[in-house]
Coordinates of C-alpha atoms and ligand atoms in Angstrom, one line a residue:
X1 CA 133.4 90.1 128.0
X2 CA 135.7 88.0 125.7
X3 CA 134.8 88.1 122.1
X4 CA 132.2 85.5 121.0
X5 CA 134.9 84.4 118.3
X6 CA 137.0 82.9 121.4
X7 CA 134.2 80.7 122.5
X8 CA 135.0 77.0 122.4
X9 CA 131.7 76.7 120.5
X10 CA 132.6 79.4 118.0
X11 CA 136.0 77.6 117.3
X12 CA 134.1 74.1 117.2
X13 CA 131.9 75.7 114.3
X14 CA 134.9 77.1 112.5
X15 CA 136.5 73.7 112.5
X16 CA 133.1 72.0 111.4
X17 CA 132.8 74.2 108.5
X18 CA 135.4 72.4 106.6
X19 CA 133.4 69.1 107.0
X20 CA 130.5 70.9 105.4
X21 CA 132.5 72.6 102.7
X22 CA 133.8 69.4 101.6
X23 CA 130.2 67.9 101.0
X24 CA 127.3 69.0 98.9
X25 CA 123.4 68.9 99.2
X26 CA 123.2 66.3 96.5
X27 CA 125.3 63.9 98.4
X28 CA 123.8 64.5 101.8
X29 CA 120.1 64.0 100.3
X30 CA 121.4 60.8 98.6
X31 CA 122.6 59.7 101.8
X32 CA 119.7 60.4 104.0
X33 CA 116.2 60.0 102.3
X34 CA 114.4 61.1 105.2
X35 CA 116.4 64.6 105.3
X36 CA 113.6 66.5 103.7
X37 CA 111.1 65.5 106.3
X38 CA 113.3 65.5 109.1
X39 CA 114.8 68.9 108.8
X40 CA 111.6 70.8 109.0
X41 CA 109.7 72.3 111.8
X42 CA 106.2 73.9 112.5
X43 CA 105.3 76.4 114.8
X44 CA 102.5 78.9 115.2
X45 CA 101.1 78.3 112.1
X46 CA 104.1 78.3 109.8
X47 CA 106.0 75.5 108.5
X48 CA 109.8 75.7 107.7
X49 CA 111.9 73.3 105.5
X50 CA 115.4 74.0 106.4
X51 CA 116.9 70.8 104.8
X52 CA 118.2 72.4 101.8
X53 CA 120.9 74.3 104.1
X54 CA 124.7 73.4 104.2
X55 CA 124.3 71.8 107.5
X56 CA 124.2 68.2 108.9
X57 CA 123.1 67.1 112.4
X58 CA 126.3 68.3 113.9
X59 CA 126.1 71.8 112.6
X60 CA 122.8 72.0 114.4
X61 CA 123.9 70.8 117.7
X62 CA 127.1 72.9 117.4
X63 CA 125.1 76.2 116.7
X64 CA 122.4 75.3 119.6
X65 CA 125.5 74.8 121.8
X66 CA 126.7 78.4 120.7
X67 CA 123.2 79.7 121.4
X68 CA 123.4 78.4 125.0
X69 CA 126.9 79.6 125.5
X70 CA 125.6 83.2 124.4
X71 CA 122.8 82.8 127.0
X72 CA 120.0 82.9 124.5
X73 CA 117.6 81.6 126.9
X74 CA 118.1 84.1 129.6
X75 CA 118.2 86.8 127.1
X76 CA 114.8 85.9 125.7
X77 CA 113.4 85.7 129.3
X78 CA 115.1 89.2 130.0
X79 CA 113.3 90.8 127.1
X80 CA 109.8 89.4 127.8
X81 CA 110.4 90.3 131.3
X82 CA 110.9 94.1 130.6
X83 CA 114.7 94.3 131.6
X84 CA 116.4 97.1 130.0
X85 CA 118.2 95.4 127.4
X86 CA 118.5 98.4 125.3
X87 CA 121.5 99.2 127.1
X88 CA 122.6 102.3 125.3
X89 CA 119.2 104.1 125.7
X90 CA 118.5 102.4 129.0
X91 CA 115.1 101.2 127.8
X92 CA 113.0 97.9 127.9
X93 CA 112.3 96.1 124.7
X94 CA 108.8 95.3 124.9
X95 CA 107.0 95.1 121.7
X96 CA 106.0 91.5 122.7
X97 CA 103.7 93.4 125.2
X98 CA 102.0 95.1 122.3
X99 CA 100.4 91.8 121.5
X100 CA 99.8 90.4 124.9
X101 CA 96.3 89.2 125.7
X102 CA 94.3 91.5 127.7
X103 CA 94.7 91.0 131.4
X104 CA 98.2 89.8 131.1
X105 CA 101.0 91.2 133.2
X106 CA 104.2 92.7 131.8
X107 CA 106.0 95.6 133.7
X108 CA 108.4 98.3 132.9
X109 CA 109.4 100.6 135.8
X110 CA 107.1 98.7 138.1
X111 CA 104.1 99.6 135.9
X112 CA 102.1 97.0 134.2
X113 CA 102.0 98.1 130.6
X114 CA 99.5 95.7 129.0
X115 CA 96.5 97.7 130.5
X116 CA 97.8 100.9 129.0
X117 CA 98.2 99.0 125.6
X118 CA 94.7 97.5 125.4
X119 CA 93.5 101.3 126.3
X120 CA 95.2 102.7 123.3
X121 CA 94.1 99.7 121.0
X122 CA 90.5 100.5 122.3
X123 CA 90.8 104.2 121.4
X124 CA 92.3 103.3 118.1
X125 CA 89.2 101.1 117.5
X126 CA 86.8 103.9 118.2
X127 CA 88.5 106.0 115.7
X128 CA 88.5 103.2 113.1
X129 CA 85.1 102.2 113.5
X130 CA 84.0 106.1 113.3
X131 CA 85.9 106.6 110.1
X132 CA 85.1 103.1 108.5
X133 CA 81.4 103.7 109.2
X134 CA 81.2 107.3 108.2
X135 CA 80.3 108.6 111.6
X136 CA 83.6 110.8 111.6
X137 CA 82.9 113.7 109.2
X138 CA 85.5 116.1 107.9
X139 CA 85.3 119.9 108.3
X140 CA 82.7 120.5 105.9
X141 CA 80.6 117.3 106.8
X142 CA 82.0 114.9 104.2
X143 CA 83.1 111.5 105.2
X144 CA 86.6 110.4 104.9
X145 CA 87.6 108.7 101.7
X146 CA 91.3 108.8 101.8
X147 CA 93.6 108.3 104.8
X148 CA 97.3 109.6 104.3
X149 CA 99.9 108.2 106.8
X150 CA 102.8 110.5 107.2
X151 CA 105.9 109.0 108.6
X152 CA 109.2 107.4 107.8
X153 CA 111.4 104.6 108.8
X154 CA 109.4 102.3 111.3
X155 CA 106.6 104.9 111.1
X156 CA 106.1 104.1 107.3
X157 CA 107.6 100.8 106.4
X158 CA 105.6 98.7 108.8
X159 CA 102.2 100.6 108.0
X160 CA 102.8 100.6 104.1
X161 CA 104.0 96.9 104.1
X162 CA 100.9 95.9 106.4
X163 CA 98.7 97.7 104.2
X164 CA 99.7 96.2 100.9
X165 CA 99.9 92.6 102.5
X166 CA 96.4 93.0 103.9
X167 CA 94.9 94.7 101.2
X168 CA 92.6 91.9 100.4
X169 CA 91.0 92.4 103.7
X170 CA 90.8 96.2 103.5
X171 CA 87.9 98.6 103.0
X172 CA 88.1 99.4 99.3
X173 CA 86.0 102.8 99.7
X174 CA 88.8 104.3 101.5
X175 CA 92.1 105.1 99.5
X176 CA 95.4 104.7 101.4
X177 CA 98.4 106.5 100.5
X178 CA 101.7 106.7 102.2
X179 CA 104.0 109.8 102.4
X180 CA 107.6 109.3 103.8
X181 CA 110.3 110.9 101.7
X182 CA 111.2 114.5 102.2
X183 CA 111.4 114.8 98.5
X184 CA 108.1 116.9 97.8
X185 CA 107.3 114.6 94.9
X186 CA 106.1 112.2 97.2
X187 CA 103.6 114.2 98.9
X188 CA 102.5 115.8 95.5
X189 CA 101.8 112.2 93.8
X190 CA 100.3 110.9 97.0
X191 CA 97.6 114.0 97.3
X192 CA 97.3 115.1 93.7
X193 CA 94.0 113.5 93.3
X194 CA 92.6 113.9 96.6
X195 CA 90.0 115.9 97.8
X196 CA 91.0 117.8 101.2
X197 CA 87.3 117.7 102.6
X198 CA 87.7 114.0 102.5
X199 CA 91.2 113.4 103.6
X200 CA 92.4 112.3 107.0
X201 CA 96.3 112.6 107.7
X202 CA 97.8 110.5 110.4
X203 CA 101.2 112.0 111.3
X204 CA 103.1 109.1 112.7
X205 CA 106.5 109.7 114.3
X206 CA 107.6 108.2 117.6
X207 CA 109.6 111.3 118.4
X208 CA 107.5 113.9 116.3
X209 CA 110.8 115.7 115.5
X210 CA 111.9 113.6 112.6
X211 CA 112.7 116.1 109.8
X212 CA 111.2 114.5 107.0
X213 CA 107.9 113.7 108.7
X214 CA 107.5 117.2 110.3
X215 CA 108.3 118.8 106.9
X216 CA 105.7 116.5 105.2
X217 CA 103.4 117.2 108.1
X218 CA 103.5 121.1 107.7
X219 CA 103.1 120.7 104.0
X220 CA 100.0 118.7 104.4
X221 CA 98.7 121.3 107.0
X222 CA 99.2 123.9 104.5
X223 CA 97.7 121.9 101.7
X224 CA 94.5 121.4 103.9
X225 CA 94.2 124.9 105.1
X226 CA 94.5 126.4 101.6
X227 CA 91.5 124.4 100.7
X228 CA 89.6 125.9 103.6
X229 CA 90.7 129.4 103.5
X230 CA 92.9 129.2 106.2
X231 CA 90.5 128.2 108.7
X232 CA 92.4 126.5 111.4
X233 CA 89.4 124.7 113.0
X234 CA 89.7 122.1 110.0
X235 CA 92.6 120.7 111.3
X236 CA 90.8 118.7 114.3
X237 CA 88.7 116.8 111.7
X238 CA 91.6 116.0 109.2
X239 CA 94.7 115.4 111.4
X240 CA 95.4 112.7 114.0
X241 CA 98.8 111.8 115.5
X242 CA 100.6 108.8 116.5
X243 CA 103.4 109.6 118.8
X244 CA 105.2 109.2 122.2
X245 CA 105.7 113.0 122.5
X246 CA 102.4 114.6 123.4
X247 CA 104.1 118.1 124.0
X248 CA 105.1 118.3 120.3
X249 CA 101.8 117.0 118.9
X250 CA 100.0 119.7 120.8
X251 CA 102.5 122.2 119.5
X252 CA 102.0 121.1 115.9
X253 CA 98.4 122.1 116.5
X254 CA 96.7 118.4 116.8
X255 CA 94.2 118.0 119.8
X256 CA 95.8 115.5 122.0
X257 CA 92.4 114.0 122.1
X258 CA 93.3 112.7 118.8
X259 CA 96.7 111.4 119.6
X260 CA 97.4 107.7 119.8
X261 CA 100.3 107.1 122.2
X262 CA 103.0 104.5 122.5
X263 CA 106.0 104.3 124.6
X264 CA 109.8 104.6 124.7
X265 CA 110.2 100.6 125.0
X266 CA 108.7 100.1 121.5
X267 CA 111.6 100.7 118.9
X268 CA 110.6 102.5 115.5
X269 CA 111.1 99.1 113.6
X270 CA 109.2 97.0 116.2
X271 CA 106.1 99.4 116.2
X272 CA 103.5 98.2 113.3
X273 CA 101.5 96.6 115.9
X274 CA 101.4 99.7 118.2
X275 CA 99.3 102.8 117.2
X276 CA 101.8 103.2 114.6
X277 CA 99.4 100.6 112.9
X278 CA 96.3 102.9 113.0
X279 CA 96.3 103.1 109.1
X280 CA 96.4 99.2 109.1
X281 CA 93.5 99.2 111.4
X282 CA 91.6 101.6 109.4
X283 CA 92.3 99.6 106.5
X284 CA 91.5 96.1 107.7
X285 CA 89.1 97.0 110.7
X286 CA 89.8 96.2 114.5
X287 CA 89.0 92.7 114.5
X288 CA 91.7 91.8 111.9
X289 CA 93.9 94.0 113.3
X290 CA 93.6 92.0 116.6
X291 CA 93.9 88.7 114.5
X292 CA 97.3 90.1 113.3
X293 CA 98.1 90.9 116.9
X294 CA 97.2 87.3 118.0
X295 CA 99.5 85.8 115.4
X296 CA 102.3 87.8 116.7
X297 CA 101.4 86.7 120.0
X298 CA 101.5 82.9 119.0
X299 CA 104.9 83.4 117.4
X300 CA 106.2 85.1 120.6
X301 CA 105.0 82.0 122.7
X302 CA 106.6 79.7 120.4
X303 CA 109.8 81.5 120.7
X304 CA 109.8 81.9 124.1
X305 CA 108.9 78.2 124.9
X306 CA 109.8 75.9 122.0
X307 CA 113.0 73.8 122.3
X308 CA 115.9 75.1 120.1
X309 CA 115.3 72.1 117.9
X310 CA 111.7 73.0 116.9
X311 CA 112.0 76.8 117.3
X312 CA 111.5 78.5 114.0
X313 CA 113.2 81.9 114.9
X314 CA 115.8 80.2 116.4
X315 CA 116.6 77.8 113.6
X316 CA 116.6 80.8 111.3
X317 CA 118.6 83.1 113.3
X318 CA 121.1 80.3 114.0
X319 CA 121.4 79.7 110.2
X320 CA 121.9 83.3 109.5
X321 CA 125.0 83.4 111.7
X322 CA 126.2 80.4 110.3
X323 CA 126.5 81.6 106.7
X324 CA 127.5 85.2 107.8
X325 CA 130.4 84.2 110.0
X326 CA 131.5 80.7 108.6
X327 CA 130.8 81.1 105.1
X328 CA 131.3 84.7 104.6
X329 CA 127.9 85.2 103.0
X330 CA 127.2 89.0 102.8
X331 CA 123.5 88.9 101.9
X332 CA 120.2 87.2 102.5
X333 CA 117.7 87.2 99.9
X334 CA 113.8 87.2 100.8
X335 CA 111.7 86.0 98.3
X336 CA 107.8 86.0 98.9
X337 CA 105.8 84.3 96.4
X338 CA 102.9 86.6 96.9
X339 CA 102.4 89.8 95.3
X340 CA 100.7 91.1 98.4
X341 CA 104.0 90.7 100.1
X342 CA 105.8 93.2 97.7
X343 CA 106.9 95.4 100.4
X344 CA 108.1 92.8 102.9
X345 CA 111.7 92.7 101.7
X346 CA 111.8 96.6 102.2
X347 CA 110.3 96.3 105.7
X348 CA 112.8 93.6 106.7
X349 CA 115.5 95.8 105.3
X350 CA 114.9 98.2 108.3
X351 CA 114.2 95.4 110.8
X352 CA 117.2 93.5 110.1
X353 CA 119.8 96.0 109.2
X354 CA 118.9 98.8 111.6
X355 CA 118.9 96.2 114.4
X356 CA 122.1 94.2 113.6
X357 CA 124.0 96.6 111.4
X358 CA 126.4 97.3 114.3
X359 CA 130.4 96.7 114.9
X360 CA 130.4 97.5 118.6
X361 CA 129.5 94.8 121.2
X362 CA 127.7 95.3 124.2
X363 CA 130.7 95.9 126.5
X364 CA 131.9 98.7 123.9
X365 CA 134.5 96.8 122.3
X366 CA 134.8 96.2 118.6
X367 CA 133.6 92.9 117.1
X368 CA 136.1 90.7 115.3
X369 CA 133.4 88.7 113.4
X370 CA 130.6 89.7 110.9
X371 CA 127.4 90.8 112.1
X372 CA 124.2 91.8 110.3
X373 CA 123.8 90.8 106.5
X374 CA 122.2 92.9 103.9
X375 CA 118.6 91.8 103.5
X376 CA 117.0 92.3 100.0
X377 CA 114.4 91.0 97.7
X378 CA 111.5 91.0 95.5
X379 CA 108.3 88.8 95.0
X380 CA 108.4 85.8 93.0
X381 CA 108.2 85.1 90.3
X382 CA 109.4 88.5 89.2
X383 CA 112.9 88.1 90.6
X384 CA 113.5 84.9 88.6
X385 CA 113.7 87.1 85.5
X386 CA 115.9 89.5 86.9
X387 CA 118.6 88.8 89.7
X388 CA 118.1 84.8 90.1
X389 CA 120.8 84.4 87.5
X390 CA 123.4 85.5 90.1
X391 CA 122.1 83.4 92.9
X392 CA 122.1 80.3 90.7
X393 CA 125.4 80.6 88.9
X394 CA 127.2 83.6 90.4
X395 CA 130.4 83.5 92.5
X396 CA 128.6 84.6 95.8
X397 CA 126.7 82.7 98.5
X398 CA 123.3 84.0 99.0
X399 CA 121.1 82.1 101.5
X400 CA 117.5 82.7 100.3
X401 CA 114.2 82.5 102.3
X402 CA 111.3 81.3 100.1
X403 CA 107.8 82.2 101.3
X404 CA 104.7 80.6 99.8
X405 CA 101.1 80.0 100.6
X406 CA 98.8 76.7 100.4
X407 CA 96.1 79.0 99.1
X408 CA 96.0 82.3 96.9
X409 CA 93.7 84.9 97.9
X410 CA 92.4 85.8 94.4
X411 CA 92.2 82.1 92.8
X412 CA 92.3 82.4 88.9
X413 CA 92.6 79.3 86.8
X414 CA 96.1 77.6 87.4
X415 CA 97.8 80.9 88.7
X416 CA 98.5 79.7 92.1
X417 CA 99.8 76.1 91.2
X418 CA 102.2 77.6 88.6
X419 CA 103.3 80.1 91.3
X420 CA 103.9 77.4 93.9
X421 CA 105.5 75.1 91.4
X422 CA 108.0 77.9 91.0
X423 CA 108.8 78.0 94.8
X424 CA 109.6 74.4 94.9
X425 CA 111.6 74.4 91.4
X426 CA 113.6 77.2 92.6
X427 CA 114.7 75.7 95.8
X428 CA 115.4 72.5 94.2
X429 CA 117.3 74.1 91.4
X430 CA 119.6 76.0 93.9
X431 CA 120.2 72.8 96.1
X432 CA 120.8 70.3 93.5
X433 CA 121.7 72.1 90.3
X434 CA 122.5 70.4 87.0
X435 CA 125.7 68.4 86.7
X436 CA 128.0 68.5 83.5
X437 CA 126.9 64.7 82.9
X438 CA 123.2 65.7 82.9
X439 CA 123.9 68.8 80.6
X440 CA 126.0 66.5 78.1
X441 CA 123.3 63.8 78.3
X442 CA 120.9 66.5 76.6
X443 CA 123.1 66.8 73.7
X444 CA 124.8 69.8 74.6
X445 CA 127.9 70.7 72.6
X446 CA 131.2 70.3 74.9
X447 CA 132.0 74.2 74.5
X448 CA 128.6 75.2 75.9
X449 CA 128.6 72.6 78.8
X450 CA 130.1 74.6 81.3
X451 CA 127.6 77.6 80.8
X452 CA 124.8 75.4 81.3
X453 CA 126.0 73.6 84.3
X454 CA 124.4 74.6 87.7
X455 CA 126.8 73.7 90.8
X456 CA 124.0 73.5 93.1
X457 CA 124.9 73.5 96.8
X458 CA 123.2 76.8 97.3
X459 CA 121.2 77.2 100.5
X460 CA 117.5 78.1 101.1
X461 CA 114.8 77.9 103.5
X462 CA 111.1 77.6 102.6
X463 CA 108.5 78.9 104.7
X464 CA 104.9 77.8 104.0
X465 CA 101.5 79.0 105.5
X466 CA 97.9 78.2 104.5
X467 CA 97.1 81.7 103.4
X468 CA 98.2 85.4 103.8
X469 CA 95.7 86.6 106.2
X470 CA 96.2 88.9 109.1
X471 CA 97.2 86.4 111.8
X472 CA 99.6 84.8 109.3
X473 CA 101.1 88.1 108.5
X474 CA 101.5 88.7 112.3
X475 CA 103.4 85.4 112.6
X476 CA 105.7 86.0 110.0
X477 CA 106.6 89.6 111.1
X478 CA 107.2 88.2 114.7
X479 CA 109.2 85.2 113.0
X480 CA 111.7 87.5 111.4
X481 CA 111.7 90.0 114.6
X482 CA 112.7 87.0 116.8
X483 CA 115.2 85.5 114.3
X484 CA 116.9 89.2 114.3
X485 CA 116.8 89.1 118.3
X486 CA 118.6 85.6 118.0
X487 CA 121.3 86.8 115.7
X488 CA 122.0 89.8 117.9
X489 CA 122.2 87.9 121.0
X490 CA 124.8 85.5 119.4
X491 CA 126.7 88.6 118.0
X492 CA 126.5 90.2 121.8
X493 CA 125.2 93.5 120.1
X494 CA 122.4 95.7 120.8
X495 CA 119.6 95.2 118.2
X496 CA 117.5 98.0 119.5
X497 CA 119.5 101.2 119.0
X498 CA 120.4 103.0 115.8
X499 CA 123.1 105.5 116.5
X500 CA 124.3 104.9 112.9
X501 CA 121.5 107.1 111.4
X502 CA 122.4 110.3 113.6
X503 CA 125.6 111.7 112.0
X504 CA 124.1 112.0 108.6
X505 CA 120.9 113.7 110.3
X506 CA 123.0 116.4 112.2
X507 CA 125.1 117.1 109.0
X508 CA 122.0 117.8 107.0
X509 CA 120.6 120.0 109.6
X510 CA 124.0 122.0 109.4
X511 CA 123.8 122.1 105.3
X512 CA 120.2 123.0 104.9
X513 CA 120.7 126.8 105.8
X514 CA 123.9 126.8 103.8
X515 CA 122.1 125.9 100.7
X516 CA 120.2 129.3 100.5
X517 CA 122.7 131.6 102.0
X518 CA 126.1 132.9 100.7
X519 CA 128.0 132.2 104.0
X520 CA 131.4 131.0 103.9
X521 CA 131.6 127.0 103.7
X522 CA 133.9 125.4 106.1
X523 CA 133.5 121.6 104.9
X524 CA 136.1 119.4 103.3
X525 CA 136.6 120.6 99.7
X526 CA 134.5 118.0 98.1
X527 CA 131.5 118.9 100.3
X528 CA 132.2 122.6 99.8
X529 CA 132.6 122.3 96.2
X530 CA 129.1 120.3 95.8
X531 CA 127.3 123.0 97.9
X532 CA 128.8 125.7 95.8
X533 CA 127.5 123.9 92.5
X534 CA 124.3 123.5 94.0
X535 CA 124.0 127.2 95.2
X536 CA 124.6 128.4 91.7
X537 CA 122.5 126.1 89.8
X538 CA 119.5 125.5 92.1
X539 CA 116.0 126.0 90.7
Ligands
LIG1 O1 115.9 106.2 110.8 C1 116.1 106.4 112.1 C2 114.7 106.4 112.9 O2 114.9 107.0 114.4 C3 114.1 105.0 112.9 O3 114.5 104.2 113.8 C4 112.7 105.3 113.0 O4 111.8 104.1 112.7 C5 112.6 106.6 112.0 O5 113.8 107.3 112.4 C6 111.4 107.4 112.3 O6 111.4 107.9 113.5 P1 110.0 108.7 114.2 O7 109.0 107.7 114.2 O8 110.5 109.2 115.6 O9 109.9 109.9 113.1

């Protein structure tokens, strides 16, 4: 398969880049008063203003032509149809089936998976209702007042992000904690004030073999059993599992009646809407969880059916490619102006970087263009008083996604208006900056003028929605999932495997026993030395 960079559409974009580089947003807005309303699109309850990007109509047409040349439409259909587009693992990619409507048909290997999906959702709802109502009692008859999700990567980041994002809708009589790190501090701090008699652990692991999760799960089991004098009977009332691996779940000692399954066609970073979302459902209740799934489904349908011109994930994905491959941008900042979305950038880091951090194309060749950018961010307005300086006046081009809501969930005085004014002001400042003439006109002494100039011409999107409710969170998550898919399709990579995490895991397994033994070391001289020092000084 020839490199994407050899496509005429790619070459056309490379040439076109010079035209765009020679103009700026100030001039483009001055020349076209309708730009701000024209370069905007709505879909599935979200509004996207992409007018403050370094593009013109030709850029968009060329990017859409690239999407066509890369077969985006047929790739979308292949994913939704259940083709095994995850080639290296020979798996379908069907997270869209997790939010398909009851009664729909989506098949993998001849089996309609939607029935199974709703079967698990129904069982999750029974469990959630029992815990939320107090019908589920612990080993000593107490109600459950604390839920601890033990998982890592996709089995943690989605659940913790969704819990934080939807905390406003959560049952405040239950404490929710998330343990992911193999650093025992994580477990110790999460459980130090909890009563074992009132605590339920959800062991969330697709494989049920992940070192960190299994280590924490065994620690949780020991913590619980210590409180109950070693009575193994307690496990049944205080442990449930979410996994695709029933055998390992049973081997751990969790009754598979308390196991909620999912399937190999759900990638870890695409699993927050599967049973991995059990903690989310316990927090917000089954109806709100279903509303979140409906929001995702709405965005899926938008992505599947909307023309490229108004297709939000496609526009965002193509813009990401534009900056990564034609402007050399290394990163994208995601800046949610909502405190509840404080973990959203961390969640997106796995979604985007584990998906598109690849240098091998689908045919096994090495790509000769840049792929996935580094995603990062913090909620506004905090970031403004920290790293925005670099975005405004640094030497790097950092496209930004601002996310804001028309309504705040905790209205107090003028807070929300102040918050949203900052969204609009930051996007405006980045795009238009402040010229030397403007700075001088303020009476700034000549020597200080360059320091106070803002070049502008710095790109951003503004994503707006009415309020951060479960459906909106679902739409936002699916928006980014499908933008990631669009980027991966253009780059001709597999966005659904993650071989890059394997080597470190294997090497750690080899080193673990070496730390507590005196066996001769056969690593490189640096690793040998580090292990030797640790052996000598370990506490
Ligand atoms: O970090 C690699 C990874 O496989 C992720 O893709 C996954 O989300 C995470 O580990 C956790 O895996 P599991 O759910 O199997 O414990």
